[in-house]
């Protein structure tokens, strides 16, 4: 009495089902597959952290190079200055 034919009710072809499954597979590959968006986002965050650390290292290296240049140019003055500032030695007046 109440038998309903689902194909008639939804009018779904085999091609439509195949295209829908293909769409689901492509979405899964995009988000979670190899080289997908999630992996890209994780690598991008790691890249930003490394870039910040690299920038800090470049600034630190420039400071060290300036200090080496200062020591090479003013040997006696620089040694006295470094000992006074870093070791806390106070000059006698």
PDB file of N, CA, C and O in Angstrom, residues 5-70:
ATOM      1  N   UNK A   5       8.939   4.320  -4.104  1.00  0.00           N
ATOM      2  CA  UNK A   5      10.156   4.082  -4.855  1.00  0.00           C
ATOM      3  C   UNK A   5      11.088   5.272  -4.618  1.00  0.00           C
ATOM      4  O   UNK A   5      10.774   6.394  -5.001  1.00  0.00           O
ATOM      5  N   UNK A   6      12.250   5.023  -3.968  1.00  0.00           N
ATOM      6  CA  UNK A   6      13.155   6.114  -3.616  1.00  0.00           C
ATOM      7  C   UNK A   6      13.761   6.779  -4.839  1.00  0.00           C
ATOM      8  O   UNK A   6      14.005   7.986  -4.830  1.00  0.00           O
ATOM      9  N   UNK A   7      14.036   6.024  -5.869  1.00  0.00           N
ATOM     10  CA  UNK A   7      14.584   6.629  -7.077  1.00  0.00           C
ATOM     11  C   UNK A   7      13.603   7.620  -7.700  1.00  0.00           C
ATOM     12  O   UNK A   7      13.998   8.644  -8.238  1.00  0.00           O
ATOM     13  N   UNK A   8      12.338   7.294  -7.633  1.00  0.00           N
ATOM     14  CA  UNK A   8      11.329   8.191  -8.157  1.00  0.00           C
ATOM     15  C   UNK A   8      11.190   9.415  -7.253  1.00  0.00           C
ATOM     16  O   UNK A   8      11.013  10.527  -7.728  1.00  0.00           O
ATOM     17  N   UNK A   9      11.289   9.191  -5.950  1.00  0.00           N
ATOM     18  CA  UNK A   9      11.091  10.278  -4.986  1.00  0.00           C
ATOM     19  C   UNK A   9      12.249  11.272  -5.036  1.00  0.00           C
ATOM     20  O   UNK A   9      12.043  12.474  -5.077  1.00  0.00           O
ATOM     21  N   UNK A  10      13.483  10.797  -5.029  1.00  0.00           N
ATOM     22  CA  UNK A  10      14.649  11.684  -5.023  1.00  0.00           C
ATOM     23  C   UNK A  10      15.184  11.965  -6.430  1.00  0.00           C
ATOM     24  O   UNK A  10      15.928  12.922  -6.622  1.00  0.00           O
ATOM     25  N   UNK A  11      14.862  11.151  -7.370  1.00  0.00           N
ATOM     26  CA  UNK A  11      15.328  11.272  -8.746  1.00  0.00           C
ATOM     27  C   UNK A  11      16.851  11.358  -8.794  1.00  0.00           C
ATOM     28  O   UNK A  11      17.430  12.305  -9.294  1.00  0.00           O
ATOM     29  N   UNK A  12      17.529  10.363  -8.210  1.00  0.00           N
ATOM     30  CA  UNK A  12      18.984  10.320  -8.144  1.00  0.00           C
ATOM     31  C   UNK A  12      19.495   9.368  -9.218  1.00  0.00           C
ATOM     32  O   UNK A  12      19.107   8.209  -9.268  1.00  0.00           O
ATOM     33  N   UNK A  13      20.392   9.882 -10.046  1.00  0.00           N
ATOM     34  CA  UNK A  13      21.012   9.047 -11.073  1.00  0.00           C
ATOM     35  C   UNK A  13      22.306   8.465 -10.518  1.00  0.00           C
ATOM     36  O   UNK A  13      22.811   8.900  -9.488  1.00  0.00           O
ATOM     37  N   UNK A  14      22.851   7.524 -11.237  1.00  0.00           N
ATOM     38  CA  UNK A  14      24.146   6.964 -10.853  1.00  0.00           C
ATOM     39  C   UNK A  14      25.241   8.017 -11.020  1.00  0.00           C
ATOM     40  O   UNK A  14      26.168   8.084 -10.230  1.00  0.00           O
ATOM     41  N   UNK A  15      25.118   8.851 -12.034  1.00  0.00           N
ATOM     42  CA  UNK A  15      26.112   9.903 -12.266  1.00  0.00           C
ATOM     43  C   UNK A  15      26.115  10.904 -11.118  1.00  0.00           C
ATOM     44  O   UNK A  15      27.179  11.341 -10.660  1.00  0.00           O
ATOM     45  N   UNK A  16      24.966  11.232 -10.610  1.00  0.00           N
ATOM     46  CA  UNK A  16      24.872  12.174  -9.496  1.00  0.00           C
ATOM     47  C   UNK A  16      25.538  11.597  -8.254  1.00  0.00           C
ATOM     48  O   UNK A  16      26.266  12.303  -7.539  1.00  0.00           O
ATOM     49  N   UNK A  17      25.326  10.331  -7.992  1.00  0.00           N
ATOM     50  CA  UNK A  17      25.945   9.678  -6.831  1.00  0.00           C
ATOM     51  C   UNK A  17      27.464   9.647  -6.998  1.00  0.00           C
ATOM     52  O   UNK A  17      28.213   9.962  -6.063  1.00  0.00           O
ATOM     53  N   UNK A  18      27.924   9.311  -8.205  1.00  0.00           N
ATOM     54  CA  UNK A  18      29.372   9.274  -8.462  1.00  0.00           C
ATOM     55  C   UNK A  18      29.976  10.662  -8.288  1.00  0.00           C
ATOM     56  O   UNK A  18      31.037  10.818  -7.675  1.00  0.00           O
ATOM     57  N   UNK A  19      29.330  11.687  -8.803  1.00  0.00           N
ATOM     58  CA  UNK A  19      29.835  13.057  -8.660  1.00  0.00           C
ATOM     59  C   UNK A  19      29.841  13.507  -7.198  1.00  0.00           C
ATOM     60  O   UNK A  19      30.752  14.203  -6.754  1.00  0.00           O
ATOM     61  N   UNK A  20      28.829  13.102  -6.448  1.00  0.00           N
ATOM     62  CA  UNK A  20      28.774  13.453  -5.029  1.00  0.00           C
ATOM     63  C   UNK A  20      29.911  12.778  -4.262  1.00  0.00           C
ATOM     64  O   UNK A  20      30.575  13.409  -3.439  1.00  0.00           O
ATOM     65  N   UNK A  21      30.165  11.497  -4.549  1.00  0.00           N
ATOM     66  CA  UNK A  21      31.273  10.784  -3.897  1.00  0.00           C
ATOM     67  C   UNK A  21      32.606  11.411  -4.296  1.00  0.00           C
ATOM     68  O   UNK A  21      33.500  11.585  -3.461  1.00  0.00           O
ATOM     69  N   UNK A  22      32.749  11.789  -5.540  1.00  0.00           N
ATOM     70  CA  UNK A  22      33.960  12.463  -6.003  1.00  0.00           C
ATOM     71  C   UNK A  22      34.160  13.795  -5.276  1.00  0.00           C
ATOM     72  O   UNK A  22      35.276  14.123  -4.860  1.00  0.00           O
ATOM     73  N   UNK A  23      33.084  14.523  -5.112  1.00  0.00           N
ATOM     74  CA  UNK A  23      33.158  15.792  -4.374  1.00  0.00           C
ATOM     75  C   UNK A  23      33.588  15.569  -2.927  1.00  0.00           C
ATOM     76  O   UNK A  23      34.450  16.302  -2.415  1.00  0.00           O
ATOM     77  N   UNK A  24      33.043  14.579  -2.266  1.00  0.00           N
ATOM     78  CA  UNK A  24      33.435  14.266  -0.889  1.00  0.00           C
ATOM     79  C   UNK A  24      34.902  13.861  -0.816  1.00  0.00           C
ATOM     80  O   UNK A  24      35.635  14.299   0.075  1.00  0.00           O
ATOM     81  N   UNK A  25      35.359  13.042  -1.766  1.00  0.00           N
ATOM     82  CA  UNK A  25      36.756  12.613  -1.786  1.00  0.00           C
ATOM     83  C   UNK A  25      37.691  13.805  -2.007  1.00  0.00           C
ATOM     84  O   UNK A  25      38.734  13.916  -1.360  1.00  0.00           O
ATOM     85  N   UNK A  26      37.326  14.710  -2.905  1.00  0.00           N
ATOM     86  CA  UNK A  26      38.156  15.891  -3.155  1.00  0.00           C
ATOM     87  C   UNK A  26      38.218  16.801  -1.923  1.00  0.00           C
ATOM     88  O   UNK A  26      39.268  17.355  -1.606  1.00  0.00           O
ATOM     89  N   UNK A  27      37.101  16.945  -1.247  1.00  0.00           N
ATOM     90  CA  UNK A  27      37.091  17.759  -0.030  1.00  0.00           C
ATOM     91  C   UNK A  27      37.972  17.141   1.054  1.00  0.00           C
ATOM     92  O   UNK A  27      38.722  17.843   1.723  1.00  0.00           O
ATOM     93  N   UNK A  28      37.876  15.838   1.215  1.00  0.00           N
ATOM     94  CA  UNK A  28      38.708  15.158   2.201  1.00  0.00           C
ATOM     95  C   UNK A  28      40.187  15.319   1.853  1.00  0.00           C
ATOM     96  O   UNK A  28      41.017  15.610   2.714  1.00  0.00           O
ATOM     97  N   UNK A  29      40.512  15.160   0.572  1.00  0.00           N
ATOM     98  CA  UNK A  29      41.906  15.310   0.147  1.00  0.00           C
ATOM     99  C   UNK A  29      42.398  16.732   0.382  1.00  0.00           C
ATOM    100  O   UNK A  29      43.541  16.948   0.779  1.00  0.00           O
ATOM    101  N   UNK A  30      41.549  17.707   0.129  1.00  0.00           N
ATOM    102  CA  UNK A  30      41.940  19.102   0.308  1.00  0.00           C
ATOM    103  C   UNK A  30      42.236  19.418   1.764  1.00  0.00           C
ATOM    104  O   UNK A  30      43.207  20.084   2.085  1.00  0.00           O
ATOM    105  N   UNK A  31      41.403  18.953   2.674  1.00  0.00           N
ATOM    106  CA  UNK A  31      41.563  19.307   4.083  1.00  0.00           C
ATOM    107  C   UNK A  31      42.558  18.412   4.817  1.00  0.00           C
ATOM    108  O   UNK A  31      43.369  18.891   5.593  1.00  0.00           O
ATOM    109  N   UNK A  32      42.470  17.099   4.610  1.00  0.00           N
ATOM    110  CA  UNK A  32      43.222  16.165   5.446  1.00  0.00           C
ATOM    111  C   UNK A  32      44.231  15.308   4.697  1.00  0.00           C
ATOM    112  O   UNK A  32      44.985  14.562   5.315  1.00  0.00           O
ATOM    113  N   UNK A  33      44.270  15.368   3.397  1.00  0.00           N
ATOM    114  CA  UNK A  33      45.161  14.513   2.622  1.00  0.00           C
ATOM    115  C   UNK A  33      46.615  14.975   2.673  1.00  0.00           C
ATOM    116  O   UNK A  33      46.973  15.947   3.345  1.00  0.00           O
ATOM    117  N   UNK A  34      47.464  14.255   1.950  1.00  0.00           N
ATOM    118  CA  UNK A  34      48.873  14.613   1.874  1.00  0.00           C
ATOM    119  C   UNK A  34      48.980  15.983   1.199  1.00  0.00           C
ATOM    120  O   UNK A  34      48.386  16.217   0.155  1.00  0.00           O
ATOM    121  N   UNK A  35      49.764  16.872   1.801  1.00  0.00           N
ATOM    122  CA  UNK A  35      49.899  18.258   1.352  1.00  0.00           C
ATOM    123  C   UNK A  35      48.564  18.994   1.355  1.00  0.00           C
ATOM    124  O   UNK A  35      48.340  19.903   0.561  1.00  0.00           O
ATOM    125  N   UNK A  36      47.686  18.625   2.266  1.00  0.00           N
ATOM    126  CA  UNK A  36      46.400  19.282   2.387  1.00  0.00           C
ATOM    127  C   UNK A  36      46.502  20.574   3.173  1.00  0.00           C
ATOM    128  O   UNK A  36      47.572  21.013   3.598  1.00  0.00           O
ATOM    129  N   UNK A  37      45.360  21.198   3.379  1.00  0.00           N
ATOM    130  CA  UNK A  37      45.321  22.504   4.036  1.00  0.00           C
ATOM    131  C   UNK A  37      45.791  22.432   5.480  1.00  0.00           C
ATOM    132  O   UNK A  37      46.498  23.326   5.936  1.00  0.00           O
ATOM    133  N   UNK A  38      45.429  21.403   6.210  1.00  0.00           N
ATOM    134  CA  UNK A  38      45.854  21.276   7.615  1.00  0.00           C
ATOM    135  C   UNK A  38      47.372  21.167   7.711  1.00  0.00           C
ATOM    136  O   UNK A  38      47.995  21.818   8.558  1.00  0.00           O
ATOM    137  N   UNK A  39      47.974  20.373   6.846  1.00  0.00           N
ATOM    138  CA  UNK A  39      49.428  20.232   6.845  1.00  0.00           C
ATOM    139  C   UNK A  39      50.095  21.547   6.436  1.00  0.00           C
ATOM    140  O   UNK A  39      51.095  21.957   7.014  1.00  0.00           O
ATOM    141  N   UNK A  40      49.514  22.224   5.454  1.00  0.00           N
ATOM    142  CA  UNK A  40      50.042  23.522   5.015  1.00  0.00           C
ATOM    143  C   UNK A  40      50.005  24.524   6.169  1.00  0.00           C
ATOM    144  O   UNK A  40      50.969  25.262   6.384  1.00  0.00           O
ATOM    145  N   UNK A  41      48.904  24.564   6.894  1.00  0.00           N
ATOM    146  CA  UNK A  41      48.758  25.517   7.988  1.00  0.00           C
ATOM    147  C   UNK A  41      49.784  25.239   9.086  1.00  0.00           C
ATOM    148  O   UNK A  41      50.401  26.155   9.625  1.00  0.00           O
ATOM    149  N   UNK A  42      50.019  23.962   9.421  1.00  0.00           N
ATOM    150  CA  UNK A  42      51.015  23.598  10.430  1.00  0.00           C
ATOM    151  C   UNK A  42      52.416  24.009   9.980  1.00  0.00           C
ATOM    152  O   UNK A  42      53.192  24.566  10.745  1.00  0.00           O
ATOM    153  N   UNK A  43      52.741  23.749   8.718  1.00  0.00           N
ATOM    154  CA  UNK A  43      54.063  24.114   8.193  1.00  0.00           C
ATOM    155  C   UNK A  43      54.220  25.622   8.158  1.00  0.00           C
ATOM    156  O   UNK A  43      55.298  26.158   8.456  1.00  0.00           O
ATOM    157  N   UNK A  44      53.163  26.343   7.825  1.00  0.00           N
ATOM    158  CA  UNK A  44      53.231  27.805   7.787  1.00  0.00           C
ATOM    159  C   UNK A  44      53.498  28.384   9.171  1.00  0.00           C
ATOM    160  O   UNK A  44      54.306  29.301   9.323  1.00  0.00           O
ATOM    161  N   UNK A  45      52.827  27.846  10.206  1.00  0.00           N
ATOM    162  CA  UNK A  45      53.068  28.318  11.575  1.00  0.00           C
ATOM    163  C   UNK A  45      54.504  28.033  11.994  1.00  0.00           C
ATOM    164  O   UNK A  45      55.154  28.874  12.617  1.00  0.00           O
ATOM    165  N   UNK A  46      55.030  26.873  11.643  1.00  0.00           N
ATOM    166  CA  UNK A  46      56.419  26.526  11.954  1.00  0.00           C
ATOM    167  C   UNK A  46      57.374  27.461  11.222  1.00  0.00           C
ATOM    168  O   UNK A  46      58.367  27.914  11.788  1.00  0.00           O
ATOM    169  N   UNK A  47      57.065  27.775   9.980  1.00  0.00           N
ATOM    170  CA  UNK A  47      57.888  28.685   9.186  1.00  0.00           C
ATOM    171  C   UNK A  47      57.952  30.065   9.824  1.00  0.00           C
ATOM    172  O   UNK A  47      59.024  30.680   9.894  1.00  0.00           O
ATOM    173  N   UNK A  48      56.834  30.567  10.316  1.00  0.00           N
ATOM    174  CA  UNK A  48      56.806  31.888  10.955  1.00  0.00           C
ATOM    175  C   UNK A  48      57.662  31.881  12.218  1.00  0.00           C
ATOM    176  O   UNK A  48      58.423  32.822  12.469  1.00  0.00           O
ATOM    177  N   UNK A  49      57.581  30.815  13.025  1.00  0.00           N
ATOM    178  CA  UNK A  49      58.408  30.724  14.233  1.00  0.00           C
ATOM    179  C   UNK A  49      59.890  30.717  13.885  1.00  0.00           C
ATOM    180  O   UNK A  49      60.696  31.401  14.521  1.00  0.00           O
ATOM    181  N   UNK A  50      60.269  29.955  12.870  1.00  0.00           N
ATOM    182  CA  UNK A  50      61.671  29.883  12.461  1.00  0.00           C
ATOM    183  C   UNK A  50      62.137  31.228  11.931  1.00  0.00           C
ATOM    184  O   UNK A  50      63.259  31.669  12.208  1.00  0.00           O
ATOM    185  N   UNK A  51      61.280  31.911  11.197  1.00  0.00           N
ATOM    186  CA  UNK A  51      61.639  33.220  10.644  1.00  0.00           C
ATOM    187  C   UNK A  51      61.868  34.235  11.768  1.00  0.00           C
ATOM    188  O   UNK A  51      62.797  35.042  11.699  1.00  0.00           O
ATOM    189  N   UNK A  52      61.039  34.203  12.817  1.00  0.00           N
ATOM    190  CA  UNK A  52      61.233  35.107  13.959  1.00  0.00           C
ATOM    191  C   UNK A  52      62.552  34.805  14.662  1.00  0.00           C
ATOM    192  O   UNK A  52      63.296  35.726  15.015  1.00  0.00           O
ATOM    193  N   UNK A  53      62.834  33.520  14.887  1.00  0.00           N
ATOM    194  CA  UNK A  53      64.095  33.147  15.534  1.00  0.00           C
ATOM    195  C   UNK A  53      65.294  33.549  14.679  1.00  0.00           C
ATOM    196  O   UNK A  53      66.312  34.000  15.209  1.00  0.00           O
ATOM    197  N   UNK A  54      65.169  33.414  13.377  1.00  0.00           N
ATOM    198  CA  UNK A  54      66.235  33.799  12.469  1.00  0.00           C
ATOM    199  C   UNK A  54      66.475  35.305  12.534  1.00  0.00           C
ATOM    200  O   UNK A  54      67.619  35.763  12.545  1.00  0.00           O
ATOM    201  N   UNK A  55      65.409  36.076  12.592  1.00  0.00           N
ATOM    202  CA  UNK A  55      65.527  37.531  12.684  1.00  0.00           C
ATOM    203  C   UNK A  55      66.216  37.943  13.980  1.00  0.00           C
ATOM    204  O   UNK A  55      67.089  38.819  13.985  1.00  0.00           O
ATOM    205  N   UNK A  56      65.852  37.291  15.085  1.00  0.00           N
ATOM    206  CA  UNK A  56      66.501  37.582  16.367  1.00  0.00           C
ATOM    207  C   UNK A  56      67.984  37.236  16.309  1.00  0.00           C
ATOM    208  O   UNK A  56      68.826  37.973  16.846  1.00  0.00           O
ATOM    209  N   UNK A  57      68.313  36.136  15.656  1.00  0.00           N
ATOM    210  CA  UNK A  57      69.720  35.732  15.532  1.00  0.00           C
ATOM    211  C   UNK A  57      70.506  36.726  14.680  1.00  0.00           C
ATOM    212  O   UNK A  57      71.662  37.029  14.987  1.00  0.00           O
ATOM    213  N   UNK A  58      69.895  37.250  13.639  1.00  0.00           N
ATOM    214  CA  UNK A  58      70.568  38.233  12.794  1.00  0.00           C
ATOM    215  C   UNK A  58      70.874  39.494  13.587  1.00  0.00           C
ATOM    216  O   UNK A  58      71.980  40.043  13.505  1.00  0.00           O
ATOM    217  N   UNK A  59      69.916  39.951  14.382  1.00  0.00           N
ATOM    218  CA  UNK A  59      70.140  41.145  15.214  1.00  0.00           C
ATOM    219  C   UNK A  59      71.249  40.883  16.229  1.00  0.00           C
ATOM    220  O   UNK A  59      72.136  41.721  16.434  1.00  0.00           O
ATOM    221  N   UNK A  60      71.217  39.721  16.869  1.00  0.00           N
ATOM    222  CA  UNK A  60      72.243  39.362  17.845  1.00  0.00           C
ATOM    223  C   UNK A  60      73.623  39.293  17.182  1.00  0.00           C
ATOM    224  O   UNK A  60      74.616  39.766  17.753  1.00  0.00           O
ATOM    225  N   UNK A  61      73.702  38.727  15.988  1.00  0.00           N
ATOM    226  CA  UNK A  61      74.972  38.639  15.271  1.00  0.00           C
ATOM    227  C   UNK A  61      75.517  40.028  14.933  1.00  0.00           C
ATOM    228  O   UNK A  61      76.725  40.264  15.022  1.00  0.00           O
ATOM    229  N   UNK A  62      74.630  40.944  14.547  1.00  0.00           N
ATOM    230  CA  UNK A  62      75.069  42.308  14.244  1.00  0.00           C
ATOM    231  C   UNK A  62      75.631  42.991  15.484  1.00  0.00           C
ATOM    232  O   UNK A  62      76.633  43.711  15.403  1.00  0.00           O
ATOM    233  N   UNK A  63      74.991  42.769  16.629  1.00  0.00           N
ATOM    234  CA  UNK A  63      75.503  43.346  17.875  1.00  0.00           C
ATOM    235  C   UNK A  63      76.889  42.790  18.201  1.00  0.00           C
ATOM    236  O   UNK A  63      77.786  43.528  18.598  1.00  0.00           O
ATOM    237  N   UNK A  64      77.053  41.501  18.041  1.00  0.00           N
ATOM    238  CA  UNK A  64      78.345  40.862  18.327  1.00  0.00           C
ATOM    239  C   UNK A  64      79.420  41.382  17.371  1.00  0.00           C
ATOM    240  O   UNK A  64      80.555  41.663  17.792  1.00  0.00           O
ATOM    241  N   UNK A  65      79.083  41.547  16.087  1.00  0.00           N
ATOM    242  CA  UNK A  65      80.052  42.064  15.122  1.00  0.00           C
ATOM    243  C   UNK A  65      80.470  43.499  15.452  1.00  0.00           C
ATOM    244  O   UNK A  65      81.640  43.860  15.318  1.00  0.00           O
ATOM    245  N   UNK A  66      79.514  44.317  15.906  1.00  0.00           N
ATOM    246  CA  UNK A  66      79.856  45.687  16.311  1.00  0.00           C
ATOM    247  C   UNK A  66      80.779  45.674  17.522  1.00  0.00           C
ATOM    248  O   UNK A  66      81.722  46.465  17.608  1.00  0.00           O
ATOM    249  N   UNK A  67      80.518  44.783  18.455  1.00  0.00           N
ATOM    250  CA  UNK A  67      81.368  44.680  19.642  1.00  0.00           C
ATOM    251  C   UNK A  67      82.778  44.208  19.265  1.00  0.00           C
ATOM    252  O   UNK A  67      83.771  44.735  19.780  1.00  0.00           O
ATOM    253  N   UNK A  68      82.890  43.260  18.350  1.00  0.00           N
ATOM    254  CA  UNK A  68      84.207  42.792  17.894  1.00  0.00           C
ATOM    255  C   UNK A  68      84.961  43.917  17.195  1.00  0.00           C
ATOM    256  O   UNK A  68      86.161  44.113  17.417  1.00  0.00           O
ATOM    257  N   UNK A  69      84.247  44.664  16.365  1.00  0.00           N
ATOM    258  CA  UNK A  69      84.878  45.790  15.676  1.00  0.00           C
ATOM    259  C   UNK A  69      85.358  46.832  16.680  1.00  0.00           C
ATOM    260  O   UNK A  69      86.457  47.373  16.550  1.00  0.00           O
ATOM    261  N   UNK A  70      84.562  47.096  17.700  1.00  0.00           N
ATOM    262  CA  UNK A  70      84.944  48.058  18.733  1.00  0.00           C
ATOM    263  C   UNK A  70      86.189  47.579  19.486  1.00  0.00           C
ATOM    264  O   UNK A  70      87.102  48.353  19.752  1.00  0.00           O
TER     265      UNK A  70
END
